[in-house]
Amino acid sequence: MSETASKALGAPAASPDAGRWKALVFIALAQLMVVLDATIVNIALPSAQQDLGISDGNRQWVVTAYALAFGGLLLFGGRIADLWGRKKAFVVGLGGFAVASALGGAATNEAMMFGARALQGVFGALLAPAALSLLAVMFTDAKERAKAFGIYGAIAGGGGAVGLILGGFLTEYLDWRWTFFVNIPFAIVAAAGAYFVIREPEGGRNRSPLDIPGVILSTLGLVALVYGFTRAESEGWSDSVTVGMFVASAVLLATFVIVESRVKAPLLPLRVITERNRGGVYLSLGLAIIAMFGLFLFLTYYLQIVKGYSPVKTGFAFLPMIVGMITGSTQIGTRLMTRVAPRLLMGPGFLVAALGMLLLTRLEIGSSYAALLLPAMLLLGLGMGTAFMPAMSLSTQGVEPRDAGVASAMVNTSQQVGGAIGTALLNTIAASATTAYVADHIAGATSRSQQQLVQLEAMVQGYTSAIWFAVGILVVAAAIALTFVNAGRPGSTTVTGSGSGEGVADEVQIPVVAH
């Protein structure tokens, strides 16, 4: 076995840090803050728009400014974490996120709000990969790793729904500004805890000089890709700027791959993504996020507009999904992770989620929450929680310590890009189906009440049309997980080569992994 492979497979592993479980609390708290922020601001957006005088045309920038900075800088943030050390990057990221959140809560005009959101994205791009890579280097025992990633996976999956509840409470009973201010205590506690508790293993830094061309190409390429999908949602797929962004993104990212294959110290070593298990995880996870992000949006609108739920009631309506995710991740995933191969959790997990999504294709205006929405959400949560947990663990498993930051950044990048694609793609499908339904049925509606009924029916028809696509996307994610991911369960001893020439194991099947 090569020296590189020995390192990647964790042959001589240092004894685990005694404070690792305390550290997990603060890492999980920081992850919860980042995930909450993705949905909590959406609930507050209408109130913030009115207070700050943001036009309808510009309001998307409250979400887009964050998404562009976060998605575009993730790989750079992961590389900085490898260079500085994950603990330092983690604490700096938390501090910056808290300052940016304070600016957002104190915003007096739209420019200040957009700037604060972009700044949140910048520090989020430093914080998120540092958090995941800290877990990767601190938890090396297979059973402990399963538990740690089970908790992390539950938060990553369920935090968005918790954000809907918290956002509803803060907006309805306090003020929209508290959806920003609430991040400050989260960040202070997590940063203080991390500073005193986290002991990062020695020798895992990547001190190679920064790959500046790689940073520029990846950042511009990812920003163009995310903005292209965001613009497609509002301006349409045939819009000249939208098409231009997709073309520019393709050229920039293709050039980035060529550059990375030739430079001495690449920003993203291609060995990280060409190893089939990690490649399969990034791809299947990105597809699953496409399906889930669109669904969150549709269900929020369905419950508030069609069913007339308040923001708080809407948030609580998502509780079964949170319960399902926590159960799937911490009970099913964690207990089975060391007994079965990851693909046997990821593939069936995505299929169970697809079954829950399939139930939602039966949505109608008068659908019963208890009879349809509740079981569908439970299945979605169980399936995604079960799949997320091994996916998060496998995304950094077998990677060399010096690459842990960029490997973690790739997980976040696949999620961020998946979220942008899901929102734009499924929204476009829903809007087209809604428009077609109205055109076919509005002529027969003579009274105002009949016209309103047609509008609501059209909206639901749009949602169900898009949800059918989401079902298909989850089935494809399951197929990719079952086909690409061939790592065996942790605890056995068989190891097969990656075939990439890098010496990194394709099947990582030993109890102590990397780091």
Short mmCIF file of C-alpha atoms in Angstrom, two decimals:
data_model
loop_
_atom_site.label_atom_id
_atom_site.label_comp_id
_atom_site.label_asym_id
_atom_site.label_seq_id
_atom_site.Cartn_x
_atom_site.Cartn_y
_atom_site.Cartn_z
CA MET A 1 0.00 0.00 0.00
CA SER A 2 1.36 3.48 -0.87
CA GLU A 3 2.29 5.99 1.83
CA THR A 4 -0.50 8.28 0.61
CA ALA A 5 -3.05 5.51 0.89
CA SER A 6 -1.79 4.63 4.35
CA LYS A 7 -2.25 8.21 5.43
CA ALA A 8 -5.67 8.48 3.84
CA LEU A 9 -6.77 5.30 5.53
CA GLY A 10 -5.53 6.52 8.88
CA ALA A 11 -2.98 3.78 9.47
CA PRO A 12 -1.21 5.44 12.38
CA ALA A 13 -3.97 7.53 13.98
CA ALA A 14 -3.43 9.79 16.94
CA SER A 15 -5.46 9.10 20.05
CA PRO A 16 -8.81 10.92 19.88
CA ASP A 17 -9.22 14.23 21.69
CA ALA A 18 -10.94 13.91 25.09
CA GLY A 19 -13.09 17.00 24.53
CA ARG A 20 -14.42 15.95 21.12
CA TRP A 21 -18.04 15.44 22.29
CA LYS A 22 -18.12 18.86 23.93
CA ALA A 23 -16.68 20.28 20.72
CA LEU A 24 -19.50 18.60 18.76
CA VAL A 25 -22.05 20.68 20.72
CA PHE A 26 -20.50 23.94 19.53
CA ILE A 27 -19.91 22.72 15.97
CA ALA A 28 -23.56 21.59 15.80
CA LEU A 29 -24.72 24.95 17.21
CA ALA A 30 -22.81 26.83 14.50
CA GLN A 31 -24.20 24.54 11.79
CA LEU A 32 -27.72 25.09 13.14
CA MET A 33 -27.21 28.87 12.92
CA VAL A 34 -26.12 28.70 9.27
CA VAL A 35 -28.94 26.35 8.24
CA LEU A 36 -31.55 28.34 10.19
CA ASP A 37 -30.49 31.51 8.42
CA ALA A 38 -31.33 30.01 5.03
CA THR A 39 -35.06 29.79 5.84
CA ILE A 40 -35.60 32.21 8.74
CA VAL A 41 -34.96 35.24 6.50
CA ASN A 42 -37.52 34.05 3.92
CA ILE A 43 -40.27 34.27 6.55
CA ALA A 44 -39.19 37.80 7.52
CA LEU A 45 -38.73 39.05 3.94
CA PRO A 46 -42.22 40.60 3.37
CA SER A 47 -41.97 42.65 6.60
CA ALA A 48 -38.37 43.71 5.93
CA GLN A 49 -39.26 44.71 2.37
CA GLN A 50 -42.05 46.97 3.58
CA ASP A 51 -39.98 48.61 6.35
CA LEU A 52 -36.93 49.30 4.20
CA GLY A 53 -38.84 50.30 1.06
CA ILE A 54 -37.31 47.54 -1.08
CA SER A 55 -38.98 47.26 -4.49
CA ASP A 56 -40.50 43.98 -5.72
CA GLY A 57 -37.82 43.85 -8.42
CA ASN A 58 -35.00 44.14 -5.87
CA ARG A 59 -36.35 42.03 -3.00
CA GLN A 60 -34.79 38.84 -4.41
CA TRP A 61 -31.36 40.34 -3.63
CA VAL A 62 -31.96 39.78 0.09
CA VAL A 63 -31.69 36.06 -0.74
CA THR A 64 -29.47 36.29 -3.84
CA ALA A 65 -26.70 38.43 -2.26
CA TYR A 66 -26.22 35.75 0.42
CA ALA A 67 -26.45 32.83 -2.02
CA LEU A 68 -23.90 34.31 -4.45
CA ALA A 69 -21.30 35.08 -1.77
CA PHE A 70 -21.82 31.79 0.06
CA GLY A 71 -21.93 29.55 -3.03
CA GLY A 72 -19.15 31.37 -4.85
CA LEU A 73 -16.62 31.41 -2.01
CA LEU A 74 -17.14 27.94 -0.47
CA LEU A 75 -14.14 26.29 -2.14
CA PHE A 76 -11.95 29.25 -1.20
CA GLY A 77 -13.29 29.09 2.38
CA GLY A 78 -12.50 25.38 2.56
CA ARG A 79 -8.95 25.99 1.34
CA ILE A 80 -8.45 28.80 3.88
CA ALA A 81 -9.59 26.40 6.62
CA ASP A 82 -6.92 23.90 5.46
CA LEU A 83 -4.30 26.69 5.39
CA TRP A 84 -5.09 28.53 8.67
CA GLY A 85 -6.34 25.55 10.61
CA ARG A 86 -10.03 24.63 10.98
CA LYS A 87 -10.41 25.95 14.53
CA LYS A 88 -9.15 29.43 13.60
CA ALA A 89 -11.29 29.54 10.44
CA PHE A 90 -14.30 28.35 12.46
CA VAL A 91 -13.95 31.05 15.16
CA VAL A 92 -13.25 33.84 12.62
CA GLY A 93 -16.21 32.70 10.52
CA LEU A 94 -18.52 32.81 13.57
CA GLY A 95 -17.31 36.27 14.59
CA GLY A 96 -17.77 37.67 11.10
CA PHE A 97 -21.21 36.07 10.75
CA ALA A 98 -22.31 37.68 14.04
CA VAL A 99 -21.13 41.15 12.92
CA ALA A 100 -22.85 40.75 9.52
CA SER A 101 -26.07 39.62 11.27
CA ALA A 102 -25.96 42.70 13.54
CA LEU A 103 -25.62 44.92 10.45
CA GLY A 104 -28.57 43.16 8.80
CA GLY A 105 -30.77 43.59 11.88
CA ALA A 106 -29.83 47.28 12.11
CA ALA A 107 -30.28 47.92 8.35
CA THR A 108 -31.89 51.29 7.52
CA ASN A 109 -32.05 50.92 3.73
CA GLU A 110 -31.84 48.29 1.01
CA ALA A 111 -28.12 48.86 0.27
CA MET A 112 -27.21 48.17 3.91
CA MET A 113 -29.39 45.06 3.92
CA PHE A 114 -27.90 43.66 0.69
CA GLY A 115 -24.36 44.38 1.93
CA ALA A 116 -25.03 42.65 5.26
CA ARG A 117 -26.45 39.59 3.50
CA ALA A 118 -23.41 39.38 1.18
CA LEU A 119 -21.11 39.67 4.23
CA GLN A 120 -23.05 36.85 5.96
CA GLY A 121 -22.43 34.74 2.85
CA VAL A 122 -18.69 35.49 2.89
CA PHE A 123 -18.25 34.40 6.52
CA GLY A 124 -20.69 31.51 6.08
CA ALA A 125 -18.45 30.22 3.29
CA LEU A 126 -15.53 30.18 5.76
CA LEU A 127 -17.55 28.75 8.66
CA ALA A 128 -19.48 25.89 6.99
CA PRO A 129 -16.52 23.91 5.54
CA ALA A 130 -14.49 24.49 8.73
CA ALA A 131 -17.31 23.00 10.85
CA LEU A 132 -17.66 19.84 8.76
CA SER A 133 -13.90 19.31 8.39
CA LEU A 134 -13.44 19.68 12.18
CA LEU A 135 -15.81 16.75 12.62
CA ALA A 136 -13.88 14.81 9.98
CA VAL A 137 -10.52 15.24 11.74
CA MET A 138 -11.77 14.88 15.34
CA PHE A 139 -13.96 11.76 15.03
CA THR A 140 -11.94 8.89 13.61
CA ASP A 141 -13.48 5.80 15.27
CA ALA A 142 -16.19 4.30 13.04
CA LYS A 143 -18.92 4.08 15.71
CA GLU A 144 -18.17 7.51 17.15
CA ARG A 145 -18.03 8.99 13.66
CA ALA A 146 -21.46 7.50 12.92
CA LYS A 147 -22.97 9.13 16.03
CA ALA A 148 -21.29 12.51 15.39
CA PHE A 149 -22.34 12.66 11.76
CA GLY A 150 -25.82 11.44 12.71
CA ILE A 151 -26.28 14.51 14.90
CA TYR A 152 -24.70 16.78 12.27
CA GLY A 153 -26.85 15.27 9.50
CA ALA A 154 -30.06 15.74 11.53
CA ILE A 155 -29.23 19.42 12.06
CA ALA A 156 -28.25 19.93 8.41
CA GLY A 157 -31.52 18.37 7.26
CA GLY A 158 -33.96 19.57 9.93
CA GLY A 159 -32.53 23.02 10.68
CA GLY A 160 -34.29 24.59 7.71
CA ALA A 161 -37.68 23.53 9.01
CA VAL A 162 -36.79 24.77 12.53
CA GLY A 163 -36.00 28.10 10.84
CA LEU A 164 -39.57 28.30 9.58
CA ILE A 165 -40.93 27.94 13.13
CA LEU A 166 -38.45 30.37 14.68
CA GLY A 167 -38.85 32.84 11.81
CA GLY A 168 -42.63 32.73 12.21
CA PHE A 169 -42.43 33.38 15.96
CA LEU A 170 -39.91 36.23 15.67
CA THR A 171 -41.71 37.94 12.78
CA GLU A 172 -45.21 37.55 14.24
CA TYR A 173 -44.51 38.38 17.90
CA LEU A 174 -41.35 40.54 17.88
CA ASP A 175 -39.95 42.14 14.74
CA TRP A 176 -38.31 40.97 11.50
CA ARG A 177 -34.98 42.42 12.74
CA TRP A 178 -34.80 39.66 15.35
CA THR A 179 -34.42 37.06 12.58
CA PHE A 180 -30.93 38.60 12.20
CA PHE A 181 -30.19 39.46 15.83
CA VAL A 182 -30.96 35.87 16.93
CA ASN A 183 -27.73 34.75 15.20
CA ILE A 184 -25.56 36.83 17.57
CA PRO A 185 -25.99 34.75 20.77
CA PHE A 186 -25.67 31.54 18.70
CA ALA A 187 -22.36 32.80 17.26
CA ILE A 188 -20.94 34.09 20.56
CA VAL A 189 -21.67 30.84 22.44
CA ALA A 190 -20.35 28.65 19.60
CA ALA A 191 -17.18 30.75 19.14
CA ALA A 192 -16.40 30.88 22.89
CA GLY A 193 -17.01 27.14 23.25
CA ALA A 194 -14.91 26.34 20.18
CA TYR A 195 -12.03 28.53 21.39
CA PHE A 196 -11.81 26.82 24.77
CA VAL A 197 -12.87 23.24 23.89
CA ILE A 198 -11.73 22.36 20.37
CA ARG A 199 -8.27 20.81 20.07
CA GLU A 200 -7.52 20.32 16.41
CA PRO A 201 -5.17 17.39 15.63
CA GLU A 202 -1.65 18.43 14.65
CA GLY A 203 -0.17 18.01 11.20
CA GLY A 204 -3.32 18.30 9.12
CA ARG A 205 -2.77 21.72 7.56
CA ASN A 206 -2.12 22.35 3.90
CA ARG A 207 0.52 25.10 3.89
CA SER A 208 1.00 25.14 0.10
CA PRO A 209 0.74 28.61 -1.50
CA LEU A 210 -2.78 29.68 -2.51
CA ASP A 211 -3.83 28.81 -6.05
CA ILE A 212 -4.95 32.35 -7.04
CA PRO A 213 -6.08 31.48 -10.62
CA GLY A 214 -8.13 28.60 -9.15
CA VAL A 215 -9.72 30.92 -6.56
CA ILE A 216 -10.72 33.46 -9.23
CA LEU A 217 -12.01 30.90 -11.74
CA SER A 218 -13.98 28.83 -9.19
CA THR A 219 -15.51 31.88 -7.50
CA LEU A 220 -16.57 33.55 -10.77
CA GLY A 221 -17.78 30.22 -12.21
CA LEU A 222 -19.91 29.35 -9.18
CA VAL A 223 -21.28 32.90 -8.85
CA ALA A 224 -22.28 32.85 -12.53
CA LEU A 225 -23.95 29.44 -12.11
CA VAL A 226 -25.92 30.40 -8.97
CA TYR A 227 -26.91 33.78 -10.44
CA GLY A 228 -27.96 32.14 -13.71
CA PHE A 229 -30.43 29.88 -11.89
CA THR A 230 -31.60 32.69 -9.61
CA ARG A 231 -32.24 34.97 -12.60
CA ALA A 232 -33.96 32.16 -14.53
CA GLU A 233 -36.56 32.01 -11.75
CA SER A 234 -37.54 35.67 -12.19
CA GLU A 235 -36.68 36.46 -15.83
CA GLY A 236 -37.11 33.11 -17.58
CA TRP A 237 -34.73 30.57 -19.11
CA SER A 238 -34.51 32.31 -22.50
CA ASP A 239 -33.46 35.67 -21.03
CA SER A 240 -30.18 36.76 -22.67
CA VAL A 241 -28.43 37.48 -19.35
CA THR A 242 -29.55 34.10 -17.95
CA VAL A 243 -28.15 32.25 -20.99
CA GLY A 244 -24.98 34.37 -20.85
CA MET A 245 -24.45 33.44 -17.20
CA PHE A 246 -24.77 29.71 -17.93
CA VAL A 247 -22.33 29.95 -20.86
CA ALA A 248 -19.85 31.98 -18.79
CA SER A 249 -20.16 29.51 -15.90
CA ALA A 250 -19.50 26.51 -18.18
CA VAL A 251 -16.40 28.18 -19.68
CA LEU A 252 -15.04 29.33 -16.30
CA LEU A 253 -15.57 25.98 -14.55
CA ALA A 254 -14.13 24.00 -17.48
CA THR A 255 -11.05 26.26 -17.41
CA PHE A 256 -10.89 25.78 -13.62
CA VAL A 257 -10.73 21.97 -14.04
CA ILE A 258 -7.94 22.30 -16.62
CA VAL A 259 -5.97 24.66 -14.37
CA GLU A 260 -6.42 22.39 -11.33
CA SER A 261 -5.07 19.40 -13.24
CA ARG A 262 -1.85 21.29 -14.03
CA VAL A 263 -0.90 23.51 -11.09
CA LYS A 264 1.40 22.23 -8.33
CA ALA A 265 -0.84 23.19 -5.37
CA PRO A 266 -4.44 23.24 -6.67
CA LEU A 267 -7.34 24.88 -4.81
CA LEU A 268 -9.39 21.72 -5.38
CA PRO A 269 -7.16 18.66 -5.86
CA LEU A 270 -9.01 16.56 -8.43
CA ARG A 271 -8.32 13.46 -6.29
CA VAL A 272 -11.02 14.78 -3.93
CA ILE A 273 -13.83 14.60 -6.50
CA THR A 274 -12.64 11.84 -8.86
CA GLU A 275 -12.71 9.20 -6.12
CA ARG A 276 -16.00 7.46 -6.97
CA ASN A 277 -17.50 7.37 -3.47
CA ARG A 278 -17.07 11.07 -2.81
CA GLY A 279 -18.10 11.93 -6.37
CA GLY A 280 -21.25 9.83 -5.93
CA VAL A 281 -22.02 11.56 -2.61
CA TYR A 282 -21.61 15.08 -4.02
CA LEU A 283 -23.80 14.30 -7.03
CA SER A 284 -26.59 12.41 -5.23
CA LEU A 285 -26.69 14.93 -2.36
CA GLY A 286 -26.90 17.86 -4.78
CA LEU A 287 -29.83 16.20 -6.61
CA ALA A 288 -31.65 15.44 -3.34
CA ILE A 289 -31.29 19.08 -2.26
CA ILE A 290 -32.78 20.20 -5.61
CA ALA A 291 -35.92 18.20 -4.76
CA MET A 292 -36.09 19.29 -1.11
CA PHE A 293 -35.56 23.04 -1.59
CA GLY A 294 -38.35 23.28 -4.15
CA LEU A 295 -40.63 21.34 -1.82
CA PHE A 296 -40.01 23.64 1.17
CA LEU A 297 -41.02 26.58 -1.00
CA PHE A 298 -44.19 24.95 -2.37
CA LEU A 299 -45.40 23.62 0.96
CA THR A 300 -44.85 26.99 2.65
CA TYR A 301 -46.97 28.74 -0.01
CA TYR A 302 -49.56 25.96 -0.02
CA LEU A 303 -50.05 26.09 3.75
CA GLN A 304 -50.12 29.90 3.98
CA ILE A 305 -51.98 30.89 0.80
CA VAL A 306 -54.20 27.88 0.03
CA LYS A 307 -54.84 26.64 3.59
CA GLY A 308 -54.61 30.08 5.26
CA TYR A 309 -52.08 29.09 7.96
CA SER A 310 -50.21 31.80 9.91
CA PRO A 311 -46.38 31.85 9.72
CA VAL A 312 -46.13 30.20 13.17
CA LYS A 313 -48.72 27.52 12.32
CA THR A 314 -46.89 26.87 9.04
CA GLY A 315 -43.64 26.36 10.91
CA PHE A 316 -45.25 23.87 13.30
CA ALA A 317 -46.81 22.04 10.33
CA PHE A 318 -43.24 21.09 9.31
CA LEU A 319 -42.54 19.42 12.68
CA PRO A 320 -43.23 15.85 11.43
CA MET A 321 -40.48 16.34 8.84
CA ILE A 322 -38.04 17.46 11.56
CA VAL A 323 -39.00 14.47 13.76
CA GLY A 324 -38.53 12.14 10.76
CA MET A 325 -35.12 13.62 9.94
CA ILE A 326 -33.86 13.37 13.50
CA THR A 327 -35.14 9.78 13.78
CA GLY A 328 -33.70 8.75 10.41
CA SER A 329 -30.33 10.35 11.10
CA THR A 330 -29.68 9.62 14.79
CA GLN A 331 -31.56 6.30 15.16
CA ILE A 332 -31.69 4.48 11.81
CA GLY A 333 -28.55 5.93 10.16
CA THR A 334 -26.32 5.92 13.23
CA ARG A 335 -27.31 2.41 14.33
CA LEU A 336 -26.89 0.87 10.88
CA MET A 337 -23.87 2.90 9.67
CA THR A 338 -21.33 0.46 11.14
CA ARG A 339 -23.34 -2.62 10.08
CA VAL A 340 -24.20 -2.04 6.42
CA ALA A 341 -22.55 -0.37 3.44
CA PRO A 342 -23.37 3.38 3.07
CA ARG A 343 -25.14 2.84 -0.27
CA LEU A 344 -27.66 0.56 1.46
CA LEU A 345 -28.67 3.53 3.62
CA MET A 346 -28.39 6.29 1.00
CA GLY A 347 -30.22 4.53 -1.86
CA PRO A 348 -33.23 3.28 0.17
CA GLY A 349 -33.26 6.58 2.11
CA PHE A 350 -33.70 8.61 -1.07
CA LEU A 351 -36.37 6.14 -2.27
CA VAL A 352 -38.35 6.47 1.00
CA ALA A 353 -38.16 10.27 0.58
CA ALA A 354 -39.36 9.84 -3.02
CA LEU A 355 -42.35 7.85 -1.71
CA GLY A 356 -43.21 10.72 0.64
CA MET A 357 -42.88 13.14 -2.28
CA LEU A 358 -45.10 10.85 -4.38
CA LEU A 359 -47.90 11.18 -1.79
CA LEU A 360 -47.73 14.96 -2.21
CA THR A 361 -48.56 14.69 -5.92
CA ARG A 362 -52.12 14.03 -4.66
CA LEU A 363 -52.38 17.53 -3.13
CA GLU A 364 -55.69 19.31 -3.63
CA ILE A 365 -57.18 22.50 -2.17
CA GLY A 366 -59.10 20.52 0.45
CA SER A 367 -56.41 17.93 1.24
CA SER A 368 -56.37 16.83 4.88
CA TYR A 369 -53.20 17.65 6.82
CA ALA A 370 -53.49 14.52 8.99
CA ALA A 371 -54.34 12.13 6.14
CA LEU A 372 -51.90 13.35 3.48
CA LEU A 373 -49.38 15.98 4.55
CA LEU A 374 -48.38 14.40 7.87
CA PRO A 375 -47.49 10.92 6.54
CA ALA A 376 -45.79 12.46 3.49
CA MET A 377 -43.62 14.68 5.69
CA LEU A 378 -42.74 11.81 8.02
CA LEU A 379 -41.59 9.68 5.07
CA LEU A 380 -39.63 12.60 3.59
CA GLY A 381 -37.91 13.26 6.90
CA LEU A 382 -37.14 9.60 7.62
CA GLY A 383 -35.75 9.04 4.13
CA MET A 384 -33.63 12.18 3.94
CA GLY A 385 -32.33 11.77 7.51
CA THR A 386 -31.31 8.17 6.85
CA ALA A 387 -29.56 9.14 3.59
CA PHE A 388 -27.94 12.39 4.77
CA MET A 389 -26.08 10.86 7.68
CA PRO A 390 -23.87 8.37 5.77
CA ALA A 391 -23.53 10.89 2.92
CA MET A 392 -22.09 13.54 5.25
CA SER A 393 -19.71 11.02 6.80
CA LEU A 394 -18.59 9.51 3.49
CA SER A 395 -17.98 12.94 1.92
CA THR A 396 -14.81 13.35 4.01
CA GLN A 397 -14.02 9.70 4.72
CA GLY A 398 -10.69 8.48 3.34
CA VAL A 399 -9.60 11.99 2.37
CA GLU A 400 -6.14 13.17 3.42
CA PRO A 401 -6.16 15.56 6.41
CA ARG A 402 -4.69 18.39 4.30
CA ASP A 403 -7.70 18.12 1.93
CA ALA A 404 -10.42 17.91 4.61
CA GLY A 405 -11.43 21.57 4.22
CA VAL A 406 -11.96 21.50 0.45
CA ALA A 407 -13.68 18.09 0.65
CA SER A 408 -16.09 19.58 3.20
CA ALA A 409 -16.53 22.66 1.01
CA MET A 410 -17.58 20.41 -1.88
CA VAL A 411 -20.45 19.03 0.24
CA ASN A 412 -21.65 22.55 0.99
CA THR A 413 -21.16 23.60 -2.65
CA SER A 414 -23.30 20.70 -3.92
CA GLN A 415 -26.00 21.69 -1.40
CA GLN A 416 -25.83 25.42 -2.22
CA VAL A 417 -25.87 24.93 -6.00
CA GLY A 418 -28.57 22.25 -5.57
CA GLY A 419 -30.70 24.72 -3.59
CA ALA A 420 -30.36 27.41 -6.28
CA ILE A 421 -31.18 24.94 -9.06
CA GLY A 422 -34.11 23.42 -7.13
CA THR A 423 -35.74 26.76 -6.37
CA ALA A 424 -35.38 28.03 -9.96
CA LEU A 425 -36.13 24.81 -11.86
CA LEU A 426 -39.13 23.61 -9.85
CA ASN A 427 -40.54 27.13 -9.54
CA THR A 428 -40.42 27.53 -13.32
CA ILE A 429 -42.17 24.18 -13.84
CA ALA A 430 -44.85 25.12 -11.28
CA ALA A 431 -45.39 28.58 -12.81
CA SER A 432 -45.80 27.14 -16.34
CA ALA A 433 -48.33 24.53 -15.16
CA THR A 434 -50.26 27.18 -13.19
CA THR A 435 -50.43 29.53 -16.20
CA ALA A 436 -51.61 26.70 -18.49
CA TYR A 437 -54.32 25.65 -16.00
CA VAL A 438 -55.65 29.21 -15.66
CA ALA A 439 -55.73 29.64 -19.46
CA ASP A 440 -57.76 26.43 -19.83
CA HIS A 441 -60.27 27.02 -17.00
CA ILE A 442 -60.71 30.76 -16.39
CA ALA A 443 -63.23 31.21 -19.20
CA GLY A 444 -65.78 29.03 -17.39
CA ALA A 445 -65.49 31.05 -14.16
CA THR A 446 -68.13 33.78 -14.25
CA SER A 447 -68.16 35.11 -10.68
CA ARG A 448 -65.28 36.54 -8.65
CA SER A 449 -65.38 33.62 -6.19
CA GLN A 450 -65.19 31.11 -9.05
CA GLN A 451 -62.19 32.95 -10.50
CA GLN A 452 -60.44 32.89 -7.12
CA LEU A 453 -61.15 29.16 -6.88
CA VAL A 454 -59.61 28.60 -10.34
CA GLN A 455 -56.53 30.58 -9.26
CA LEU A 456 -56.09 28.40 -6.16
CA GLU A 457 -56.68 25.19 -8.14
CA ALA A 458 -54.11 26.39 -10.69
CA MET A 459 -51.58 27.06 -7.92
CA VAL A 460 -52.01 23.55 -6.50
CA GLN A 461 -51.82 22.08 -10.02
CA GLY A 462 -48.51 23.91 -10.49
CA TYR A 463 -47.13 22.52 -7.22
CA THR A 464 -48.10 18.92 -8.01
CA SER A 465 -46.61 19.16 -11.52
CA ALA A 466 -43.29 20.31 -10.05
CA ILE A 467 -43.44 17.69 -7.28
CA TRP A 468 -43.64 14.93 -9.93
CA PHE A 469 -40.27 16.17 -11.22
CA ALA A 470 -38.93 16.18 -7.65
CA VAL A 471 -39.97 12.50 -7.30
CA GLY A 472 -37.98 11.67 -10.44
CA ILE A 473 -34.95 13.62 -9.20
CA LEU A 474 -34.93 11.66 -5.91
CA VAL A 475 -35.16 8.35 -7.78
CA VAL A 476 -32.13 9.40 -9.88
CA ALA A 477 -30.28 10.38 -6.65
CA ALA A 478 -31.01 6.89 -5.27
CA ALA A 479 -29.75 5.25 -8.48
CA ILE A 480 -26.50 7.29 -8.37
CA ALA A 481 -25.94 6.41 -4.69
CA LEU A 482 -26.49 2.70 -5.35
CA THR A 483 -24.29 2.72 -8.48
CA PHE A 484 -21.38 5.02 -7.63
CA VAL A 485 -20.99 4.54 -3.88
CA ASN A 486 -19.28 1.19 -3.37
CA ALA A 487 -17.53 1.71 -0.02
CA GLY A 488 -18.09 -1.15 2.38
CA ARG A 489 -19.23 -0.75 5.96
CA PRO A 490 -16.64 0.65 8.39
CA GLY A 491 -15.13 -2.17 10.41
CA SER A 492 -14.15 -4.69 7.72
CA THR A 493 -10.69 -4.81 6.20
CA THR A 494 -11.10 -5.07 2.43
CA VAL A 495 -9.65 -2.13 0.54
CA THR A 496 -9.78 -1.57 -3.19
CA GLY A 497 -7.86 1.04 -5.14
CA SER A 498 -9.46 4.11 -6.57
CA GLY A 499 -8.00 3.70 -9.97
CA SER A 500 -7.27 7.40 -10.02
CA GLY A 501 -3.58 7.00 -9.60
CA GLU A 502 -3.68 9.04 -6.41
CA GLY A 503 -3.41 6.15 -4.02
CA VAL A 504 -6.54 7.10 -2.11
CA ALA A 505 -8.79 4.19 -1.24
CA ASP A 506 -11.95 3.63 -3.21
CA GLU A 507 -13.45 1.42 -0.54
CA VAL A 508 -12.68 2.66 2.93
CA GLN A 509 -13.63 -0.18 5.23
CA ILE A 510 -11.54 0.22 8.34
CA PRO A 511 -12.59 1.47 11.74
CA VAL A 512 -10.20 4.41 11.93
CA VAL A 513 -10.38 6.77 8.98
CA ALA A 514 -7.85 9.40 7.87
CA HIS A 515 -6.65 12.09 10.21
#
